[in-house]
Short mmCIF file of C-alpha atoms in Angstrom, two decimals:
data_model
loop_
_atom_site.label_atom_id
_atom_site.label_comp_id
_atom_site.label_asym_id
_atom_site.label_seq_id
_atom_site.Cartn_x
_atom_site.Cartn_y
_atom_site.Cartn_z
CA MET D 1 -10.20 -38.90 -5.70
CA LYS D 2 -9.84 -35.18 -6.26
CA THR D 3 -12.93 -33.03 -5.82
CA GLU D 4 -13.90 -29.86 -7.68
CA TYR D 5 -13.09 -27.73 -4.65
CA ILE D 6 -9.58 -27.70 -3.22
CA VAL D 7 -10.58 -25.59 -0.19
CA SER D 8 -13.94 -25.16 1.52
CA LEU D 9 -14.84 -23.15 4.58
CA ASN D 10 -18.02 -24.38 6.27
CA LYS D 11 -19.68 -22.08 8.83
CA VAL D 12 -16.33 -20.71 10.01
CA ARG D 13 -16.59 -18.24 12.87
CA LYS D 14 -14.02 -16.11 14.65
CA GLU D 15 -14.93 -13.70 17.40
CA TYR D 16 -12.87 -11.27 19.46
CA PRO D 17 -14.08 -9.29 22.47
CA GLY D 18 -16.78 -7.01 21.10
CA VAL D 19 -16.09 -7.88 17.45
CA VAL D 20 -17.27 -10.72 15.21
CA ALA D 21 -14.44 -10.96 12.68
CA LEU D 22 -16.02 -13.82 10.69
CA ASP D 23 -19.68 -14.63 11.13
CA ASP D 24 -20.32 -18.30 10.19
CA ILE D 25 -19.06 -17.90 6.62
CA SER D 26 -19.04 -20.66 4.00
CA ILE D 27 -16.94 -20.33 0.82
CA ASP D 28 -15.75 -22.89 -1.75
CA PHE D 29 -12.55 -22.40 -3.75
CA ARG D 30 -12.14 -24.35 -7.00
CA ARG D 31 -8.95 -25.95 -8.25
CA GLY D 32 -7.03 -23.82 -10.70
CA GLU D 33 -9.09 -20.65 -10.32
CA VAL D 34 -8.34 -17.10 -9.34
CA HIS D 35 -10.84 -16.34 -6.60
CA ALA D 36 -10.95 -12.73 -5.43
CA ILE D 37 -12.08 -11.75 -1.94
CA ALA D 38 -13.56 -8.26 -1.96
CA GLY D 39 -14.64 -6.08 0.93
CA GLU D 40 -13.80 -2.91 2.78
CA ASN D 41 -11.27 -2.79 5.59
CA GLY D 42 -12.81 -4.61 8.52
CA ALA D 43 -14.79 -6.94 6.25
CA GLY D 44 -12.89 -10.00 7.52
CA LYS D 45 -10.40 -10.57 4.70
CA SER D 46 -7.30 -10.59 6.93
CA THR D 47 -8.95 -12.96 9.42
CA LEU D 48 -9.80 -15.29 6.56
CA ILE D 49 -6.16 -15.35 5.45
CA LYS D 50 -4.92 -16.03 8.97
CA ILE D 51 -7.30 -18.96 9.40
CA LEU D 52 -6.23 -20.55 6.10
CA THR D 53 -2.52 -20.15 6.93
CA GLY D 54 -2.90 -21.40 10.49
CA ALA D 55 -1.97 -18.11 12.14
CA ILE D 56 -5.21 -18.20 14.12
CA ARG D 57 -7.72 -20.92 14.90
CA PRO D 58 -11.45 -20.44 14.25
CA ASP D 59 -13.86 -20.66 17.17
CA SER D 60 -16.09 -23.01 15.22
CA GLY D 61 -16.66 -24.39 11.76
CA GLU D 62 -14.75 -26.66 9.40
CA ILE D 63 -11.88 -26.21 6.95
CA VAL D 64 -11.71 -28.82 4.18
CA VAL D 65 -8.46 -28.93 2.19
CA ASP D 66 -8.16 -31.43 -0.65
CA GLY D 67 -10.76 -33.67 0.96
CA GLN D 68 -9.27 -33.52 4.47
CA SER D 69 -11.35 -31.96 7.23
CA PHE D 70 -9.80 -29.73 9.91
CA ARG D 71 -11.12 -27.71 12.83
CA GLY D 72 -8.07 -25.52 12.54
CA LEU D 73 -4.64 -25.51 10.94
CA ARG D 74 -1.11 -25.03 12.26
CA PRO D 75 1.27 -22.76 10.30
CA GLN D 76 3.78 -25.52 9.46
CA GLN D 77 0.96 -27.86 8.51
CA ALA D 78 -0.63 -25.29 6.20
CA LEU D 79 2.65 -24.33 4.51
CA TYR D 80 4.56 -27.58 4.18
CA GLY D 81 1.82 -30.17 4.50
CA LEU D 82 -0.94 -28.60 2.43
CA GLY D 83 0.96 -26.12 0.25
CA ILE D 84 -0.91 -23.01 1.40
CA VAL D 85 1.37 -20.00 0.89
CA ALA D 86 0.48 -16.38 1.62
CA ILE D 87 1.99 -13.15 0.38
CA TYR D 88 1.01 -10.53 2.92
CA GLN D 89 0.51 -6.83 2.38
CA GLU D 90 3.05 -6.22 5.16
CA PHE D 91 6.41 -7.63 4.13
CA ASN D 92 7.86 -10.63 5.88
CA LEU D 93 11.49 -10.14 4.92
CA ILE D 94 14.74 -9.91 6.87
CA PRO D 95 16.06 -6.51 5.77
CA TYR D 96 19.73 -7.16 6.56
CA ARG D 97 19.88 -10.40 4.59
CA SER D 98 20.24 -10.79 0.83
CA ILE D 99 17.43 -11.44 -1.62
CA MET D 100 18.71 -14.99 -2.08
CA GLU D 101 18.82 -15.66 1.66
CA ASN D 102 15.26 -14.40 2.06
CA ILE D 103 13.94 -16.55 -0.76
CA PHE D 104 15.50 -19.73 0.68
CA LEU D 105 15.11 -18.92 4.37
CA GLY D 106 14.31 -22.18 6.17
CA LYS D 107 14.72 -24.28 3.04
CA GLU D 108 18.34 -23.66 2.10
CA LEU D 109 19.84 -25.80 -0.67
CA LYS D 110 22.78 -27.94 0.43
CA ARG D 111 25.44 -30.07 -1.19
CA ASN D 112 27.59 -32.49 0.80
CA GLY D 113 26.24 -30.96 3.98
CA LEU D 114 27.22 -27.41 2.99
CA LEU D 115 25.16 -24.54 1.70
CA ASP D 116 25.02 -24.61 -2.11
CA ILE D 117 25.34 -20.87 -2.69
CA LYS D 118 25.72 -21.27 -6.44
CA ALA D 119 22.52 -23.29 -6.81
CA MET D 120 20.53 -20.87 -4.64
CA ARG D 121 21.87 -17.89 -6.58
CA LEU D 122 20.94 -19.47 -9.92
CA GLU D 123 17.46 -20.43 -8.76
CA SER D 124 16.90 -16.98 -7.24
CA SER D 125 17.89 -15.36 -10.53
CA ARG D 126 15.49 -17.63 -12.41
CA LEU D 127 12.59 -16.77 -10.11
CA LEU D 128 13.29 -13.04 -10.30
CA LYS D 129 13.52 -13.13 -14.09
CA LEU D 130 10.24 -15.03 -14.15
CA LEU D 131 8.76 -12.05 -12.32
CA GLY D 132 10.23 -9.67 -14.85
CA ILE D 133 13.20 -8.15 -13.06
CA THR D 134 16.94 -8.58 -13.32
CA ILE D 135 18.69 -7.87 -10.03
CA ASP D 136 21.66 -9.39 -8.22
CA PRO D 137 20.29 -12.00 -5.76
CA GLY D 138 23.11 -11.04 -3.41
CA THR D 139 21.66 -7.53 -2.94
CA ILE D 140 20.70 -6.73 0.66
CA VAL D 141 16.91 -6.38 0.94
CA ARG D 142 17.00 -3.07 2.85
CA ASN D 143 18.83 -1.52 -0.10
CA ILE D 144 16.01 -2.13 -2.59
CA GLY D 145 12.75 -0.22 -2.95
CA VAL D 146 9.28 -1.22 -1.81
CA ALA D 147 8.24 -2.57 -5.21
CA TYR D 148 11.27 -4.85 -5.43
CA GLN D 149 10.72 -6.05 -1.86
CA GLN D 150 7.21 -7.08 -2.87
CA ILE D 151 8.60 -8.99 -5.84
CA VAL D 152 11.03 -10.79 -3.53
CA GLU D 153 8.05 -11.81 -1.40
CA ILE D 154 6.37 -13.25 -4.47
CA ALA D 155 9.54 -15.09 -5.52
CA LYS D 156 9.84 -16.52 -2.01
CA ALA D 157 6.25 -17.73 -2.15
CA ILE D 158 6.41 -19.43 -5.54
CA SER D 159 9.68 -21.13 -4.60
CA ASN D 160 7.59 -23.38 -2.34
CA ASP D 161 5.54 -26.32 -3.60
CA VAL D 162 2.36 -24.26 -3.87
CA ASN D 163 -1.16 -25.61 -4.15
CA ILE D 164 -3.00 -22.56 -2.85
CA LEU D 165 -1.42 -19.13 -3.21
CA ILE D 166 -2.97 -16.27 -1.23
CA MET D 167 -2.08 -12.78 -2.47
CA ASP D 168 -2.94 -9.84 -0.22
CA GLU D 169 -2.61 -6.56 -2.15
CA PRO D 170 0.36 -7.85 -4.20
CA THR D 171 0.27 -4.99 -6.71
CA ALA D 172 -0.21 -2.14 -4.23
CA PRO D 173 3.36 -0.80 -4.53
CA LEU D 174 3.87 -1.74 -8.19
CA THR D 175 3.67 0.39 -11.31
CA THR D 176 1.75 -0.41 -14.49
CA LEU D 177 4.52 -2.33 -16.21
CA GLU D 178 5.29 -4.40 -13.11
CA VAL D 179 1.60 -5.08 -12.52
CA ASN D 180 1.28 -6.42 -16.07
CA ILE D 181 4.18 -8.79 -15.46
CA LEU D 182 2.52 -10.03 -12.27
CA LYS D 183 -0.83 -10.46 -14.00
CA ASP D 184 0.75 -12.65 -16.67
CA LEU D 185 2.41 -14.73 -13.96
CA ILE D 186 -0.86 -15.16 -12.06
CA LYS D 187 -2.56 -16.45 -15.20
CA LYS D 188 0.27 -18.93 -15.79
CA LEU D 189 0.06 -20.16 -12.20
CA ARG D 190 -3.71 -20.58 -12.51
CA ASP D 191 -3.36 -22.47 -15.80
CA SER D 192 -0.85 -24.79 -14.12
CA GLY D 193 -3.54 -25.83 -11.63
CA ILE D 194 -2.66 -23.58 -8.68
CA THR D 195 -5.58 -21.98 -6.85
CA ILE D 196 -5.03 -18.29 -6.21
CA ILE D 197 -6.98 -16.43 -3.54
CA TYR D 198 -6.61 -12.81 -4.53
CA ILE D 199 -7.27 -9.76 -2.36
CA SER D 200 -7.00 -6.31 -3.89
CA HIS D 201 -8.69 -2.95 -3.44
CA ARG D 202 -8.19 -2.32 -7.16
CA MET D 203 -11.48 -3.20 -8.78
CA SER D 204 -10.00 -3.53 -12.25
CA GLU D 205 -7.69 -6.32 -11.07
CA ASN D 206 -10.55 -8.30 -9.58
CA PHE D 207 -12.43 -8.23 -12.85
CA GLU D 208 -9.42 -8.80 -15.07
CA LEU D 209 -7.86 -11.65 -13.08
CA ALA D 210 -10.59 -13.36 -11.09
CA ASP D 211 -12.84 -16.15 -12.28
CA ARG D 212 -15.11 -15.61 -9.28
CA ILE D 213 -15.41 -12.96 -6.59
CA THR D 214 -16.62 -13.43 -3.02
CA VAL D 215 -17.81 -10.35 -1.17
CA LEU D 216 -17.51 -10.02 2.61
CA ARG D 217 -19.01 -7.20 4.64
CA ASP D 218 -18.57 -6.65 8.38
CA GLY D 219 -17.36 -10.24 8.80
CA ALA D 220 -20.34 -11.75 7.01
CA PHE D 221 -20.61 -13.56 3.68
CA VAL D 222 -22.55 -11.50 1.12
CA SER D 223 -22.25 -13.39 -2.16
CA THR D 224 -19.98 -15.26 -4.58
CA VAL D 225 -20.39 -14.09 -8.17
CA ASP D 226 -18.86 -14.79 -11.56
CA ALA D 227 -16.54 -11.94 -12.49
CA ASP D 228 -17.58 -11.85 -16.13
CA THR D 229 -21.29 -11.43 -15.34
CA THR D 230 -21.00 -8.84 -12.56
CA SER D 231 -20.68 -5.07 -13.00
CA ARG D 232 -18.29 -2.85 -11.10
CA SER D 233 -21.12 -0.81 -9.60
CA ASP D 234 -22.93 -3.96 -8.41
CA LEU D 235 -19.77 -5.25 -6.77
CA ILE D 236 -19.12 -1.95 -5.02
CA SER D 237 -22.71 -1.83 -3.78
CA MET D 238 -22.34 -5.34 -2.33
CA MET D 239 -19.07 -4.38 -0.63
CA VAL D 240 -20.21 -1.21 1.07
CA GLY D 241 -23.96 -1.83 1.32
CA ARG D 242 -24.66 1.46 -0.41
CA ASP D 243 -24.15 3.12 -3.77
CA VAL D 244 -20.71 4.69 -4.07
CA GLY D 245 -19.78 7.03 -6.87
CA ILE D 246 -16.48 6.23 -8.53
CA SER D 247 -15.70 9.73 -9.81
CA TYR D 248 -13.00 11.87 -8.23
CA PRO D 249 -13.94 15.03 -6.31
CA GLN D 250 -13.35 18.30 -8.13
CA HIS D 251 -11.98 21.56 -6.81
CA LYS D 252 -14.48 24.12 -5.57
CA VAL D 253 -12.05 26.99 -6.16
CA ALA D 254 -9.58 27.74 -8.91
CA VAL D 255 -5.85 27.23 -8.47
CA THR D 256 -4.13 30.57 -7.91
CA ARG D 257 -1.07 31.62 -9.85
CA GLU D 258 0.66 32.54 -6.59
CA PRO D 259 3.76 30.32 -6.28
CA LEU D 260 3.88 28.54 -2.96
CA LEU D 261 6.90 26.29 -3.49
CA GLU D 262 9.59 26.72 -6.14
CA VAL D 263 12.32 24.13 -6.66
CA LYS D 264 15.26 25.03 -8.91
CA GLY D 265 18.03 22.69 -10.06
CA LEU D 266 17.69 20.25 -7.17
CA TYR D 267 20.11 17.32 -6.90
CA SER D 268 19.99 14.68 -4.15
CA GLN D 269 22.42 11.80 -3.97
CA LYS D 270 22.32 9.74 -7.18
CA TYR D 271 18.53 9.61 -7.43
CA ILE D 272 17.50 13.23 -8.15
CA LYS D 273 18.99 15.16 -11.05
CA ASP D 274 18.30 18.81 -11.87
CA ILE D 275 14.69 18.91 -10.69
CA SER D 276 12.82 22.20 -11.17
CA PHE D 277 9.11 22.87 -10.71
CA THR D 278 6.60 25.26 -9.13
CA LEU D 279 3.72 24.36 -6.83
CA HIS D 280 0.95 26.97 -6.56
CA GLN D 281 -1.45 27.71 -3.75
CA GLY D 282 -4.52 25.51 -4.00
CA GLU D 283 -2.90 23.18 -6.53
CA ILE D 284 -2.72 19.39 -6.57
CA LEU D 285 0.49 18.67 -8.47
CA GLY D 286 0.78 15.04 -9.49
CA PHE D 287 4.03 13.14 -10.03
CA GLY D 288 3.91 10.12 -12.33
CA GLY D 289 6.60 7.62 -13.24
CA LEU D 290 7.72 4.06 -12.80
CA VAL D 291 9.23 2.62 -9.64
CA GLY D 292 12.81 3.84 -9.46
CA ALA D 293 12.02 7.11 -11.26
CA GLY D 294 12.95 9.08 -8.13
CA ARG D 295 9.53 10.34 -6.99
CA THR D 296 9.81 9.05 -3.42
CA GLU D 297 13.42 10.21 -3.24
CA LEU D 298 12.32 13.71 -4.29
CA ALA D 299 9.68 13.68 -1.56
CA MET D 300 12.28 12.61 1.00
CA ALA D 301 14.65 15.40 -0.07
CA LEU D 302 11.95 18.07 0.18
CA PHE D 303 11.05 16.74 3.63
CA GLY D 304 14.67 16.84 4.78
CA ALA D 305 14.99 13.06 5.08
CA ALA D 306 17.55 12.90 2.23
CA PRO D 307 20.33 15.42 1.62
CA ILE D 308 19.93 18.22 -0.92
CA GLU D 309 23.35 18.42 -2.53
CA GLN D 310 22.63 21.19 -5.00
CA GLY D 311 19.79 23.52 -5.93
CA GLU D 312 17.47 26.03 -4.32
CA VAL D 313 14.07 25.81 -2.64
CA PHE D 314 11.83 28.87 -2.32
CA LEU D 315 8.79 29.11 -0.05
CA SER D 316 6.46 31.98 -1.03
CA GLY D 317 9.45 33.64 -2.69
CA ARG D 318 11.77 33.18 0.31
CA ASN D 319 14.89 31.02 -0.11
CA ILE D 320 14.93 28.30 2.55
CA ASN D 321 17.46 25.67 3.57
CA ILE D 322 16.19 22.16 4.24
CA ARG D 323 18.90 20.23 6.04
CA SER D 324 16.66 18.07 8.23
CA THR D 325 13.06 17.05 8.78
CA ALA D 326 12.93 19.67 11.54
CA ASP D 327 13.73 22.34 8.94
CA ALA D 328 10.96 21.07 6.69
CA ILE D 329 8.39 20.97 9.50
CA LYS D 330 9.41 24.46 10.63
CA ASN D 331 8.73 25.71 7.11
CA GLY D 332 5.35 24.02 6.92
CA ILE D 333 6.31 21.08 4.70
CA ALA D 334 4.77 17.72 5.64
CA LEU D 335 5.10 14.20 4.22
CA VAL D 336 2.43 11.51 4.32
CA PRO D 337 4.81 8.63 3.48
CA GLU D 338 4.41 5.63 1.23
CA ASP D 339 4.82 3.15 4.10
CA ARG D 340 2.59 4.58 6.81
CA LYS D 341 3.20 1.76 9.30
CA ARG D 342 6.99 2.13 9.20
CA HIS D 343 7.35 5.85 8.66
CA GLY D 344 3.97 7.48 9.30
CA ILE D 345 2.72 6.36 12.69
CA LEU D 346 4.04 4.88 15.89
CA GLY D 347 1.72 1.90 16.02
CA HIS D 348 2.13 1.12 19.71
CA LEU D 349 1.19 4.66 20.69
CA SER D 350 -2.34 6.00 20.95
CA VAL D 351 -4.15 8.05 18.36
CA ARG D 352 -3.78 10.98 20.77
CA ASP D 353 -0.01 10.66 20.94
CA ASN D 354 0.37 10.24 17.18
CA VAL D 355 -1.76 13.24 16.30
CA SER D 356 0.23 15.51 18.62
CA PHE D 357 3.65 13.99 17.96
CA SER D 358 4.90 16.67 15.53
CA SER D 359 3.36 19.64 17.35
CA MET D 360 4.52 19.01 20.91
CA SER D 361 6.03 22.48 21.16
CA ASN D 362 2.53 23.93 20.87
CA ILE D 363 1.06 21.89 23.71
CA SER D 364 3.95 21.65 26.16
CA ARG D 365 5.84 23.92 28.48
CA PHE D 366 9.11 23.11 30.21
CA SER D 367 8.84 19.56 28.80
CA LEU D 368 5.42 19.09 30.43
CA VAL D 369 2.61 18.19 28.05
CA ASN D 370 -0.74 19.89 28.50
CA ARG D 371 -2.76 16.69 28.39
CA LYS D 372 -6.13 18.46 28.24
CA LYS D 373 -5.03 20.42 25.20
CA GLN D 374 -3.51 17.30 23.64
CA ILE D 375 -6.77 15.38 24.03
CA GLY D 376 -8.73 18.33 22.67
CA ILE D 377 -6.62 18.47 19.51
CA ALA D 378 -6.87 14.71 18.95
CA GLU D 379 -10.63 14.73 19.51
CA GLY D 380 -11.02 17.66 17.16
CA PHE D 381 -9.27 15.86 14.32
CA ARG D 382 -11.05 12.60 15.11
CA LYS D 383 -14.33 14.36 14.40
CA ALA D 384 -13.12 16.56 11.55
CA LEU D 385 -11.53 13.67 9.62
CA SER D 386 -14.09 11.04 10.69
CA ILE D 387 -11.40 8.80 12.18
CA LYS D 388 -13.19 5.61 13.15
CA THR D 389 -11.96 4.73 16.62
CA PRO D 390 -13.87 4.25 19.88
CA SER D 391 -11.36 6.46 21.66
CA VAL D 392 -8.29 8.58 20.92
CA GLU D 393 -6.56 6.40 23.52
CA LYS D 394 -6.74 3.36 21.23
CA GLU D 395 -3.41 2.12 19.82
CA SER D 396 -2.98 3.36 16.25
CA ARG D 397 -1.94 -0.06 14.96
CA GLN D 398 -5.39 -1.39 15.83
CA LEU D 399 -7.06 0.95 13.33
CA SER D 400 -7.80 0.08 9.70
CA GLY D 401 -5.42 1.27 6.99
CA GLY D 402 -7.66 4.16 5.96
CA ASN D 403 -8.01 5.40 9.52
CA GLN D 404 -4.26 5.09 10.12
CA GLN D 405 -3.76 7.29 7.07
CA LYS D 406 -6.14 9.86 8.56
CA VAL D 407 -4.11 9.83 11.79
CA VAL D 408 -0.95 10.59 9.79
CA LEU D 409 -2.76 13.43 8.05
CA ALA D 410 -4.10 14.77 11.35
CA LYS D 411 -0.55 14.82 12.71
CA TRP D 412 0.50 17.24 9.97
CA LEU D 413 -2.66 19.33 10.02
CA ALA D 414 -1.97 19.89 13.72
CA THR D 415 1.27 21.60 12.68
CA ASN D 416 -0.65 23.85 10.27
CA SER D 417 1.52 22.72 7.34
CA ASN D 418 0.90 24.55 4.06
CA ILE D 419 2.59 22.05 1.76
CA LEU D 420 1.57 18.41 2.03
CA ILE D 421 3.35 15.67 0.11
CA PHE D 422 1.23 12.54 -0.32
CA ASP D 423 3.26 9.50 -1.38
CA GLU D 424 0.86 6.71 -2.47
CA PRO D 425 -1.87 8.04 -0.14
CA THR D 426 -4.44 5.30 -0.81
CA ARG D 427 -2.19 2.26 -1.02
CA GLY D 428 -3.92 -0.73 0.59
CA ILE D 429 -7.05 1.26 1.48
CA ASP D 430 -10.60 0.19 0.70
CA ILE D 431 -12.91 2.06 -1.67
CA GLY D 432 -14.87 3.94 0.97
CA ALA D 433 -11.72 5.15 2.74
CA LYS D 434 -10.12 6.06 -0.61
CA GLN D 435 -12.97 8.39 -1.39
CA GLU D 436 -12.68 9.99 2.04
CA ILE D 437 -8.93 10.56 1.58
CA HIS D 438 -9.51 11.98 -1.92
CA GLN D 439 -12.13 14.36 -0.55
CA LEU D 440 -9.80 15.48 2.26
CA ILE D 441 -7.01 16.19 -0.24
CA VAL D 442 -9.33 18.30 -2.39
CA GLU D 443 -10.61 20.21 0.65
CA LEU D 444 -7.03 20.99 1.68
CA ALA D 445 -6.30 22.35 -1.80
CA ASP D 446 -9.57 24.33 -1.73
CA ASN D 447 -8.30 25.94 1.49
CA GLY D 448 -5.12 27.11 -0.23
CA LYS D 449 -2.75 24.30 0.71
CA GLY D 450 -0.25 23.10 -1.88
CA ILE D 451 -0.48 19.36 -2.55
CA ILE D 452 2.16 17.14 -4.11
CA LEU D 453 0.57 13.82 -5.06
CA ILE D 454 2.72 10.80 -5.89
CA SER D 455 0.67 7.85 -7.10
CA SER D 456 1.27 4.69 -9.10
CA GLU D 457 -2.49 4.31 -9.64
CA MET D 458 -3.07 5.96 -12.99
CA PRO D 459 -6.80 6.71 -12.45
CA GLU D 460 -6.00 8.39 -9.13
CA LEU D 461 -3.13 10.39 -10.61
CA LEU D 462 -5.21 11.62 -13.54
CA GLY D 463 -8.43 12.05 -11.58
CA MET D 464 -6.95 14.10 -8.74
CA SER D 465 -4.19 16.22 -10.28
CA ASP D 466 -4.41 19.72 -11.75
CA ARG D 467 -1.08 19.14 -13.47
CA ILE D 468 1.08 16.05 -13.79
CA LEU D 469 4.87 16.00 -13.94
CA VAL D 470 6.40 12.78 -15.23
CA MET D 471 9.72 11.56 -13.83
CA ARG D 472 12.21 9.11 -15.28
CA ASP D 473 15.70 8.25 -14.00
CA GLY D 474 15.60 11.00 -11.39
CA SER D 475 14.57 13.80 -13.76
CA ILE D 476 11.35 15.45 -14.88
CA VAL D 477 10.83 14.48 -18.52
CA GLY D 478 7.50 16.16 -19.26
CA TYR D 479 4.28 17.57 -17.89
CA PHE D 480 0.58 17.61 -18.73
CA SER D 481 -2.43 19.70 -17.80
CA ARG D 482 -5.59 17.98 -16.56
CA GLU D 483 -7.27 18.61 -19.92
CA GLU D 484 -4.58 17.09 -22.14
CA VAL D 485 -3.30 14.17 -20.07
CA THR D 486 -3.97 10.53 -20.99
CA PRO D 487 -2.72 7.31 -19.36
CA GLU D 488 -0.94 6.36 -22.57
CA ALA D 489 0.90 9.69 -22.73
CA VAL D 490 2.12 9.42 -19.12
CA LEU D 491 3.27 5.83 -19.59
CA GLU D 492 5.02 6.62 -22.85
CA LEU D 493 7.09 9.34 -21.19
CA ALA D 494 7.72 7.30 -18.04
CA ALA D 495 8.87 4.18 -19.90
CA HIS D 496 10.58 5.79 -22.90
CA GLU D 497 14.08 4.45 -23.48
#
């Protein structure tokens, strides 16, 4: 006989040396509901996912799945025996294999003992169309963007016989149109009887999608509330244990009219076409657009990570050539990348090493690093940026997402860069850390730095930017001032056919 709850955690505890990741929590998940788990980084959300998927075993407590009691689960048991499927924030794809091969990895379709390529291709196409995209299933995963890789992860997950679908920040790299497609799919899955455990730092998604919301804080259970009877401010207060304003910080000083960076007629590969714009001292210049519009590619070209085939770049009126990342760094141009774990930090290295990585020439002589100076710089930025780490010797991968982002920023501040390009700076970061990053960006602009802000979060783009340029198909198709911009106007330009 089926019970109301498909999954229950009873007094589940997980402890690591010096840290209680989950402190005797008890949560019930109903059949056919979207149940959001809210909490700041370090609240215990990731540990909860790993326990449900069998990646780790709790120290104590009970897991009840569909009436069966377990002290812990094994990965194969959770996936194939109980139908618990997770879509992680960090992709679990094989980059050199095709979309189709990734979707059917470990469960390939066969006919007469041979791989049925035709059947897998057709089913992959069906799943991708269900998610709102049309793309050749034979495309190699490394050749598609972050948003499409996330959609492949979702297609891979729903191709299994799912009873419980865990989504960890599934919309983080997606734009508004793609998010709407995913939201519709989530509602269909819920209505079909699938239980969805949803984790997102975007408050609007929790309220729009979730039937109930459970709040965790510092590994402890705070409360489970009905989404339709709880306010945003109440939820935030439960998450952080304090009142947090949701407004964006404003500039303390006016933007100067002194051009800092001028780009004229820039072309880069097939993605960037005739881009021209001016970035002023003290300005936060936002770039809006859908995935595939060319915003990240523009950032890569300005940072020397993609070739500039045509056009001119001027720095404070001086024509410069950017042929490599070394050229960009030499000219004071820095990039805080979209994927910080792959392109922003070296996770196995310490905070100290990461902070000083791009400014080694300033702290070394004859290839010998002045360790005392290196530690001093890292400690200085640890305090200045409030990087939460017990020591600058701690491995960067052990820090929360928000603190990793601060380490990336510290790395570029150590080079005294004057132009900072932020590509999705708060992706996968909790509310408290978001506000800290926003405040740091504004302070940099107040100090005369030029900021290029690329964001798929419309409130962030509108709330932080002095001006917004909208890109589509590799070109700038319009711009707005802070006073005249609206979400509808940006989306209309970005999606106009």
